[in-house]
mmCIF file of C-alpha atoms in Angstrom:
data_model
loop_
_atom_site.group_PDB
_atom_site.id
_atom_site.type_symbol
_atom_site.label_atom_id
_atom_site.label_comp_id
_atom_site.label_asym_id
_atom_site.label_seq_id
_atom_site.Cartn_x
_atom_site.Cartn_y
_atom_site.Cartn_z
ATOM 1 C CA UNK A 47 -21.075 74.555 197.511
ATOM 2 C CA UNK A 48 -22.423 71.770 196.128
ATOM 3 C CA UNK A 49 -23.630 73.940 193.291
ATOM 4 C CA UNK A 50 -20.277 75.902 192.600
ATOM 5 C CA UNK A 51 -18.208 72.622 193.236
ATOM 6 C CA UNK A 52 -20.517 70.972 190.423
ATOM 7 C CA UNK A 53 -19.745 74.318 188.097
ATOM 8 C CA UNK A 54 -16.108 72.907 187.764
ATOM 9 C CA UNK A 55 -17.424 69.300 187.385
ATOM 10 C CA UNK A 56 -19.503 70.383 183.942
ATOM 11 C CA UNK A 57 -16.367 72.473 182.899
ATOM 12 C CA UNK A 58 -13.730 69.547 184.089
ATOM 13 C CA UNK A 59 -16.950 67.313 182.166
ATOM 14 C CA UNK A 60 -16.813 69.096 179.253
ATOM 15 C CA UNK A 61 -12.758 69.651 179.255
ATOM 16 C CA UNK A 62 -12.843 65.389 179.271
ATOM 17 C CA UNK A 63 -14.879 65.288 176.327
ATOM 18 C CA UNK A 64 -13.320 67.505 173.340
ATOM 19 C CA UNK A 65 -10.305 66.364 175.059
ATOM 20 C CA UNK A 66 -11.383 62.460 174.908
ATOM 21 C CA UNK A 67 -9.367 61.610 178.020
ATOM 22 C CA UNK A 68 -7.811 63.667 181.202
ATOM 23 C CA UNK A 69 -6.806 66.830 181.622
ATOM 24 C CA UNK A 70 -4.052 66.404 184.029
ATOM 25 C CA UNK A 71 -5.874 67.055 187.424
ATOM 26 C CA UNK A 72 -5.305 63.737 189.573
ATOM 27 C CA UNK A 73 -3.980 66.047 191.964
ATOM 28 C CA UNK A 74 -7.959 66.894 192.538
ATOM 29 C CA UNK A 75 -8.913 63.404 191.872
ATOM 30 C CA UNK A 76 -9.224 63.351 188.667
ATOM 31 C CA UNK A 77 -9.470 59.445 187.069
ATOM 32 C CA UNK A 78 -6.667 58.596 183.828
ATOM 33 C CA UNK A 79 -9.193 58.365 181.365
ATOM 34 C CA UNK A 80 -8.491 57.056 177.399
ATOM 35 C CA UNK A 81 -10.384 55.488 174.848
ATOM 36 C CA UNK A 82 -8.294 52.599 174.984
ATOM 37 C CA UNK A 83 -8.417 51.695 178.601
ATOM 38 C CA UNK A 84 -10.910 48.572 178.741
ATOM 39 C CA UNK A 85 -14.101 48.776 181.147
ATOM 40 C CA UNK A 86 -14.533 52.624 180.717
ATOM 41 C CA UNK A 87 -17.530 53.835 179.741
ATOM 42 C CA UNK A 88 -18.267 55.004 176.582
ATOM 43 C CA UNK A 89 -21.291 56.016 174.147
ATOM 44 C CA UNK A 90 -21.471 55.036 170.336
ATOM 45 C CA UNK A 91 -22.240 58.847 168.297
ATOM 46 C CA UNK A 92 -22.159 58.721 164.395
ATOM 47 C CA UNK A 93 -21.158 55.296 164.631
ATOM 48 C CA UNK A 94 -18.104 56.571 166.199
ATOM 49 C CA UNK A 95 -16.848 55.310 169.834
ATOM 50 C CA UNK A 96 -16.904 58.504 171.904
ATOM 51 C CA UNK A 97 -15.014 58.425 175.915
ATOM 52 C CA UNK A 98 -18.527 59.496 178.497
ATOM 53 C CA UNK A 99 -16.465 62.243 180.818
ATOM 54 C CA UNK A 100 -16.164 61.738 184.357
ATOM 55 C CA UNK A 101 -15.080 64.850 185.801
ATOM 56 C CA UNK A 102 -13.709 63.681 189.476
ATOM 57 C CA UNK A 103 -16.068 60.902 190.203
ATOM 58 C CA UNK A 104 -15.588 56.746 189.541
ATOM 59 C CA UNK A 105 -18.344 57.008 186.970
ATOM 60 C CA UNK A 106 -20.073 59.376 184.439
ATOM 61 C CA UNK A 107 -23.456 58.337 185.650
ATOM 62 C CA UNK A 108 -22.763 59.348 189.131
ATOM 63 C CA UNK A 109 -21.448 62.476 187.296
ATOM 64 C CA UNK A 110 -24.880 62.845 186.638
ATOM 65 C CA UNK A 111 -26.810 61.903 189.111
ATOM 66 C CA UNK A 112 -24.666 65.346 190.738
ATOM 67 C CA UNK A 113 -26.107 67.458 188.269
ATOM 68 C CA UNK A 114 -28.794 66.234 188.755
ATOM 69 C CA UNK A 115 -29.473 67.309 192.051
ATOM 70 C CA UNK A 116 -27.402 70.052 191.891
ATOM 71 C CA UNK A 117 -30.113 71.327 189.074
ATOM 72 C CA UNK A 118 -32.683 70.422 191.840
ATOM 73 C CA UNK A 119 -30.964 72.503 194.400
ATOM 74 C CA UNK A 120 -30.424 76.217 192.450
ATOM 75 C CA UNK A 121 -34.637 75.940 192.882
ATOM 76 C CA UNK A 122 -33.900 77.367 196.158
ATOM 77 C CA UNK A 123 -32.490 80.189 195.309
ATOM 78 C CA UNK A 124 -34.156 80.630 191.517
ATOM 79 C CA UNK A 125 -35.234 84.298 192.678
ATOM 80 C CA UNK A 126 -32.503 85.776 194.235
ATOM 81 C CA UNK A 127 -31.500 86.263 190.589
ATOM 82 C CA UNK A 128 -32.697 84.256 188.386
ATOM 83 C CA UNK A 129 -30.176 85.841 185.217
ATOM 84 C CA UNK A 130 -27.379 84.339 187.365
ATOM 85 C CA UNK A 131 -29.142 80.949 188.091
ATOM 86 C CA UNK A 132 -30.398 81.023 184.642
ATOM 87 C CA UNK A 133 -26.052 80.814 183.777
ATOM 88 C CA UNK A 134 -26.123 78.561 186.390
ATOM 89 C CA UNK A 135 -28.399 76.061 185.309
ATOM 90 C CA UNK A 136 -27.334 76.221 181.593
ATOM 91 C CA UNK A 137 -23.225 75.072 183.122
ATOM 92 C CA UNK A 138 -25.177 72.405 184.643
ATOM 93 C CA UNK A 139 -27.322 71.196 182.043
ATOM 94 C CA UNK A 140 -24.851 71.548 179.902
ATOM 95 C CA UNK A 141 -22.571 69.155 181.752
ATOM 96 C CA UNK A 142 -25.532 66.307 182.824
ATOM 97 C CA UNK A 143 -26.121 66.306 178.550
ATOM 98 C CA UNK A 144 -22.672 65.383 178.014
ATOM 99 C CA UNK A 145 -22.499 62.580 180.740
ATOM 100 C CA UNK A 146 -24.745 60.822 178.485
ATOM 101 C CA UNK A 147 -26.176 59.301 181.423
ATOM 102 C CA UNK A 148 -30.059 57.864 180.507
ATOM 103 C CA UNK A 149 -30.806 57.414 184.249
ATOM 104 C CA UNK A 150 -30.035 61.080 184.861
ATOM 105 C CA UNK A 151 -31.693 62.452 182.311
ATOM 106 C CA UNK A 152 -35.000 60.673 183.688
ATOM 107 C CA UNK A 153 -35.320 61.114 187.086
ATOM 108 C CA UNK A 154 -34.213 65.175 186.034
ATOM 109 C CA UNK A 155 -37.533 64.633 184.010
ATOM 110 C CA UNK A 156 -39.809 62.537 186.020
ATOM 111 C CA UNK A 157 -38.759 64.859 189.537
ATOM 112 C CA UNK A 158 -39.109 68.614 187.346
ATOM 113 C CA UNK A 159 -42.753 67.011 185.750
ATOM 114 C CA UNK A 160 -44.031 66.420 190.030
ATOM 115 C CA UNK A 161 -42.012 69.511 190.974
ATOM 116 C CA UNK A 162 -44.024 71.574 188.740
ATOM 117 C CA UNK A 163 -47.091 69.977 188.471
ATOM 118 C CA UNK A 164 -47.232 69.971 192.782
ATOM 119 C CA UNK A 165 -46.214 74.028 192.649
ATOM 120 C CA UNK A 166 -49.615 74.249 190.385
ATOM 121 C CA UNK A 167 -47.376 76.218 187.980
ATOM 122 C CA UNK A 168 -48.966 76.780 184.246
ATOM 123 C CA UNK A 169 -46.982 76.665 181.138
ATOM 124 C CA UNK A 170 -47.473 78.718 178.402
ATOM 125 C CA UNK A 171 -47.483 77.237 175.224
ATOM 126 C CA UNK A 172 -44.815 79.102 173.847
ATOM 127 C CA UNK A 173 -42.680 78.118 177.100
ATOM 128 C CA UNK A 174 -43.630 74.373 175.938
ATOM 129 C CA UNK A 175 -42.847 74.896 172.505
ATOM 130 C CA UNK A 176 -39.038 76.803 173.561
ATOM 131 C CA UNK A 177 -38.191 74.058 175.850
ATOM 132 C CA UNK A 178 -39.114 71.487 173.319
ATOM 133 C CA UNK A 179 -37.527 73.318 170.350
ATOM 134 C CA UNK A 180 -34.362 73.870 172.580
ATOM 135 C CA UNK A 181 -34.261 69.560 173.306
ATOM 136 C CA UNK A 182 -34.872 68.817 169.791
ATOM 137 C CA UNK A 183 -31.477 71.242 169.040
ATOM 138 C CA UNK A 184 -29.103 69.608 171.341
ATOM 139 C CA UNK A 185 -30.663 65.816 170.165
ATOM 140 C CA UNK A 186 -30.158 66.837 166.745
ATOM 141 C CA UNK A 187 -26.913 68.353 167.020
ATOM 142 C CA UNK A 188 -25.463 65.250 168.912
ATOM 143 C CA UNK A 189 -27.443 62.969 167.780
ATOM 144 C CA UNK A 190 -28.627 61.867 170.916
ATOM 145 C CA UNK A 191 -31.398 59.440 169.716
ATOM 146 C CA UNK A 192 -28.977 56.831 169.213
ATOM 147 C CA UNK A 193 -28.080 57.312 172.034
ATOM 148 C CA UNK A 194 -30.997 56.257 173.769
ATOM 149 C CA UNK A 195 -32.195 53.256 171.057
ATOM 150 C CA UNK A 196 -27.985 51.872 172.248
ATOM 151 C CA UNK A 197 -29.446 49.937 175.178
ATOM 152 C CA UNK A 198 -32.059 48.018 173.103
ATOM 153 C CA UNK A 199 -30.050 47.514 169.652
ATOM 154 C CA UNK A 200 -27.848 44.450 170.148
ATOM 155 C CA UNK A 201 -25.586 45.061 167.304
ATOM 156 C CA UNK A 202 -24.081 47.938 169.104
ATOM 157 C CA UNK A 203 -23.890 47.505 172.627
ATOM 158 C CA UNK A 204 -24.942 44.349 175.379
ATOM 159 C CA UNK A 205 -24.748 46.724 178.282
ATOM 160 C CA UNK A 206 -28.956 46.831 177.868
ATOM 161 C CA UNK A 207 -28.974 42.470 178.753
ATOM 162 C CA UNK A 208 -25.640 42.220 180.466
ATOM 163 C CA UNK A 209 -27.830 44.340 182.532
ATOM 164 C CA UNK A 210 -31.009 41.688 182.673
ATOM 165 C CA UNK A 211 -28.035 39.353 182.993
ATOM 166 C CA UNK A 212 -26.471 40.776 186.174
ATOM 167 C CA UNK A 213 -30.256 41.083 187.704
ATOM 168 C CA UNK A 214 -31.124 36.981 187.080
ATOM 169 C CA UNK A 215 -27.734 36.809 188.720
ATOM 170 C CA UNK A 216 -28.055 38.621 191.823
ATOM 171 C CA UNK A 217 -31.714 37.362 192.042
ATOM 172 C CA UNK A 218 -30.718 33.898 192.349
ATOM 173 C CA UNK A 219 -27.624 34.721 194.691
ATOM 174 C CA UNK A 220 -30.439 35.672 197.175
ATOM 175 C CA UNK A 221 -32.004 32.296 196.805
ATOM 176 C CA UNK A 222 -29.163 30.648 197.391
ATOM 177 C CA UNK A 223 -27.628 33.329 200.576
ATOM 178 C CA UNK A 224 -31.312 35.084 201.662
ATOM 179 C CA UNK A 225 -29.031 36.104 204.893
ATOM 180 C CA UNK A 226 -26.996 38.157 202.500
ATOM 181 C CA UNK A 227 -23.080 37.504 201.540
ATOM 182 C CA UNK A 228 -22.113 40.662 203.202
ATOM 183 C CA UNK A 229 -20.707 44.442 202.297
ATOM 184 C CA UNK A 230 -19.106 44.958 199.267
ATOM 185 C CA UNK A 231 -19.520 41.218 198.550
ATOM 186 C CA UNK A 232 -22.240 40.837 195.922
ATOM 187 C CA UNK A 233 -19.626 42.251 192.984
ATOM 188 C CA UNK A 234 -17.544 38.820 193.557
ATOM 189 C CA UNK A 235 -20.373 36.147 194.028
ATOM 190 C CA UNK A 236 -22.287 36.836 191.112
ATOM 191 C CA UNK A 237 -19.807 35.312 189.020
ATOM 192 C CA UNK A 238 -21.202 32.212 190.458
ATOM 193 C CA UNK A 239 -24.548 32.279 189.032
ATOM 194 C CA UNK A 240 -23.609 34.147 185.815
ATOM 195 C CA UNK A 241 -23.801 32.342 182.425
ATOM 196 C CA UNK A 242 -21.472 34.610 180.795
ATOM 197 C CA UNK A 243 -17.376 34.968 181.963
ATOM 198 C CA UNK A 244 -17.001 38.400 183.426
ATOM 199 C CA UNK A 245 -13.993 40.384 182.383
ATOM 200 C CA UNK A 246 -12.630 42.220 186.019
ATOM 201 C CA UNK A 247 -13.760 45.348 185.113
ATOM 202 C CA UNK A 248 -16.914 43.483 184.832
ATOM 203 C CA UNK A 249 -17.626 42.984 188.384
ATOM 204 C CA UNK A 250 -20.115 44.490 189.196
ATOM 205 C CA UNK A 251 -23.212 44.380 191.586
ATOM 206 C CA UNK A 252 -26.731 44.538 189.798
ATOM 207 C CA UNK A 253 -27.894 48.389 188.777
ATOM 208 C CA UNK A 254 -30.923 48.516 191.345
ATOM 209 C CA UNK A 255 -30.247 50.162 194.579
ATOM 210 C CA UNK A 256 -32.332 47.439 196.520
ATOM 211 C CA UNK A 257 -31.339 44.370 194.981
ATOM 212 C CA UNK A 258 -27.618 45.298 195.810
ATOM 213 C CA UNK A 259 -28.651 45.276 199.961
ATOM 214 C CA UNK A 260 -30.593 42.127 198.987
ATOM 215 C CA UNK A 261 -27.238 40.275 198.157
ATOM 216 C CA UNK A 262 -25.557 41.946 201.164
ATOM 217 C CA UNK A 263 -26.925 42.489 203.850
ATOM 218 C CA UNK A 264 -29.978 39.790 203.419
ATOM 219 C CA UNK A 265 -33.789 39.880 203.736
ATOM 220 C CA UNK A 266 -33.638 41.435 207.400
ATOM 221 C CA UNK A 267 -31.443 44.264 205.617
ATOM 222 C CA UNK A 268 -33.460 45.094 203.486
ATOM 223 C CA UNK A 269 -36.818 44.889 205.120
ATOM 224 C CA UNK A 270 -35.227 48.022 207.373
ATOM 225 C CA UNK A 271 -33.617 49.845 204.159
ATOM 226 C CA UNK A 272 -37.085 49.152 202.583
ATOM 227 C CA UNK A 273 -38.812 50.872 206.142
ATOM 228 C CA UNK A 274 -36.835 53.265 206.488
ATOM 229 C CA UNK A 275 -37.355 54.572 202.399
ATOM 230 C CA UNK A 276 -40.928 54.374 202.815
ATOM 231 C CA UNK A 277 -41.471 56.057 205.633
ATOM 232 C CA UNK A 278 -39.162 59.216 204.523
ATOM 233 C CA UNK A 279 -41.296 58.629 201.427
ATOM 234 C CA UNK A 280 -44.916 58.557 203.821
ATOM 235 C CA UNK A 281 -43.884 61.773 205.052
ATOM 236 C CA UNK A 282 -42.585 63.578 201.866
ATOM 237 C CA UNK A 283 -45.622 62.465 200.504
ATOM 238 C CA UNK A 284 -47.973 64.055 202.557
ATOM 239 C CA UNK A 285 -46.287 67.091 203.097
ATOM 240 C CA UNK A 286 -45.854 67.539 199.069
ATOM 241 C CA UNK A 287 -47.696 70.116 198.411
ATOM 242 C CA UNK A 288 -45.814 72.533 200.776
ATOM 243 C CA UNK A 289 -42.593 71.363 200.257
ATOM 244 C CA UNK A 290 -42.924 70.486 196.413
ATOM 245 C CA UNK A 291 -38.893 70.602 196.512
ATOM 246 C CA UNK A 292 -38.729 67.357 198.733
ATOM 247 C CA UNK A 293 -40.896 65.409 197.204
ATOM 248 C CA UNK A 294 -39.381 66.215 193.586
ATOM 249 C CA UNK A 295 -35.797 65.334 195.333
ATOM 250 C CA UNK A 296 -37.427 62.467 196.168
ATOM 251 C CA UNK A 297 -38.741 61.168 193.642
ATOM 252 C CA UNK A 298 -35.132 61.220 191.260
ATOM 253 C CA UNK A 299 -34.092 60.008 194.682
ATOM 254 C CA UNK A 300 -35.915 56.861 194.078
ATOM 255 C CA UNK A 301 -36.121 56.685 190.462
ATOM 256 C CA UNK A 302 -31.832 56.760 190.401
ATOM 257 C CA UNK A 303 -32.411 53.940 193.154
ATOM 258 C CA UNK A 304 -34.307 51.738 190.241
ATOM 259 C CA UNK A 305 -31.439 51.637 187.485
ATOM 260 C CA UNK A 306 -28.002 52.498 189.819
ATOM 261 C CA UNK A 307 -26.421 51.016 192.841
ATOM 262 C CA UNK A 308 -23.708 53.965 193.517
ATOM 263 C CA UNK A 309 -25.747 55.744 196.377
ATOM 264 C CA UNK A 310 -25.040 52.400 198.534
ATOM 265 C CA UNK A 311 -21.257 51.076 197.452
ATOM 266 C CA UNK A 312 -19.459 54.426 196.418
ATOM 267 C CA UNK A 313 -18.332 56.550 198.699
ATOM 268 C CA UNK A 314 -19.545 59.891 196.267
ATOM 269 C CA UNK A 315 -22.950 58.359 196.188
ATOM 270 C CA UNK A 316 -23.053 56.925 199.857
ATOM 271 C CA UNK A 317 -22.368 60.573 200.720
ATOM 272 C CA UNK A 318 -25.008 62.411 198.392
ATOM 273 C CA UNK A 319 -27.882 59.778 199.836
ATOM 274 C CA UNK A 320 -26.887 60.237 203.274
ATOM 275 C CA UNK A 321 -26.912 64.107 202.687
ATOM 276 C CA UNK A 322 -30.530 63.984 200.697
ATOM 277 C CA UNK A 323 -32.019 61.717 203.367
ATOM 278 C CA UNK A 324 -30.789 64.532 206.219
ATOM 279 C CA UNK A 325 -31.838 66.990 203.982
ATOM 280 C CA UNK A 326 -35.223 65.566 203.452
ATOM 281 C CA UNK A 327 -35.727 64.537 207.694
ATOM 282 C CA UNK A 328 -34.046 67.823 209.156
ATOM 283 C CA UNK A 329 -36.638 70.137 206.440
ATOM 284 C CA UNK A 330 -39.787 67.835 207.378
ATOM 285 C CA UNK A 331 -38.896 67.775 211.153
ATOM 286 C CA UNK A 332 -39.175 71.807 210.687
ATOM 287 C CA UNK A 333 -42.671 71.428 209.394
ATOM 288 C CA UNK A 334 -43.366 68.921 212.369
ATOM 289 C CA UNK A 335 -42.513 72.114 214.509
ATOM 290 C CA UNK A 336 -44.661 74.480 213.588
ATOM 291 C CA UNK A 337 -47.415 72.318 213.766
ATOM 292 C CA UNK A 338 -46.649 71.741 217.183
ATOM 293 C CA UNK A 339 -46.264 68.039 216.433
ATOM 294 C CA UNK A 340 -43.067 65.862 218.301
ATOM 295 C CA UNK A 341 -41.183 65.362 214.544
ATOM 296 C CA UNK A 342 -41.654 61.628 213.357
ATOM 297 C CA UNK A 343 -38.572 62.125 211.437
ATOM 298 C CA UNK A 344 -35.928 60.667 214.154
ATOM 299 C CA UNK A 345 -36.134 57.214 212.647
ATOM 300 C CA UNK A 346 -33.975 58.312 210.059
ATOM 301 C CA UNK A 347 -31.369 60.329 211.933
ATOM 302 C CA UNK A 348 -30.897 57.119 214.429
#
């Protein structure tokens, strides 16, 4: 269901990018998009400013993260019909590229490397050069090199430095309020500790899931969250060779958590986060049952 839903999102994202705005599907939850609206995610390509596609999501990064996990889900069904699922993977990958979400690209690359390593798959030289050539073609055709360099180029974008400012402010907020400021209140509280005057659309939590949890739920909430995260990770690590899929899911989940807050602050992100936790816990419960060992995963379910 997720894969088929995201195939539709991929087509919608492509139309939004080509149209540089909404395509009139507000009835399905499409946000109002226009390059002239301040605060919307945009990207510089060939010295021109382009609107990043949103699909029906609140941000392109979250759209990209859904594409990542949809591509990982495809791995379960690949052997049933490789040709059909290759077409699906191409469409999902195309949608992922046009989100221009660097954190989504990074999480997919890391999780794919872990998966191939754990499966013991040997990549032929021919396959390697073919894949590298396709990536190079996309990079040259869409000038994606500038997309990566943009975060580090002060003349093009201040997003890189604003993120550091947000993290510094959140650390100061944590020192002042070690027991948290309440759920949903971290973005509003950061202005007190920011050296910059924030515009209304710039009020947002730091791009780090663990910092957001600490700011809103306090040290005690962060400890509970980290314990749950650690135990699930530990069980997945112990079962990594038997269930490499779940380890790759967890690797992507961890990478995204380091650079985004959507899993905690946006409903679509919360839904995906809970789905992945339950998905991994349920699989490990079956694994323990096969060994006739009581499942330790009930803590996560609780």
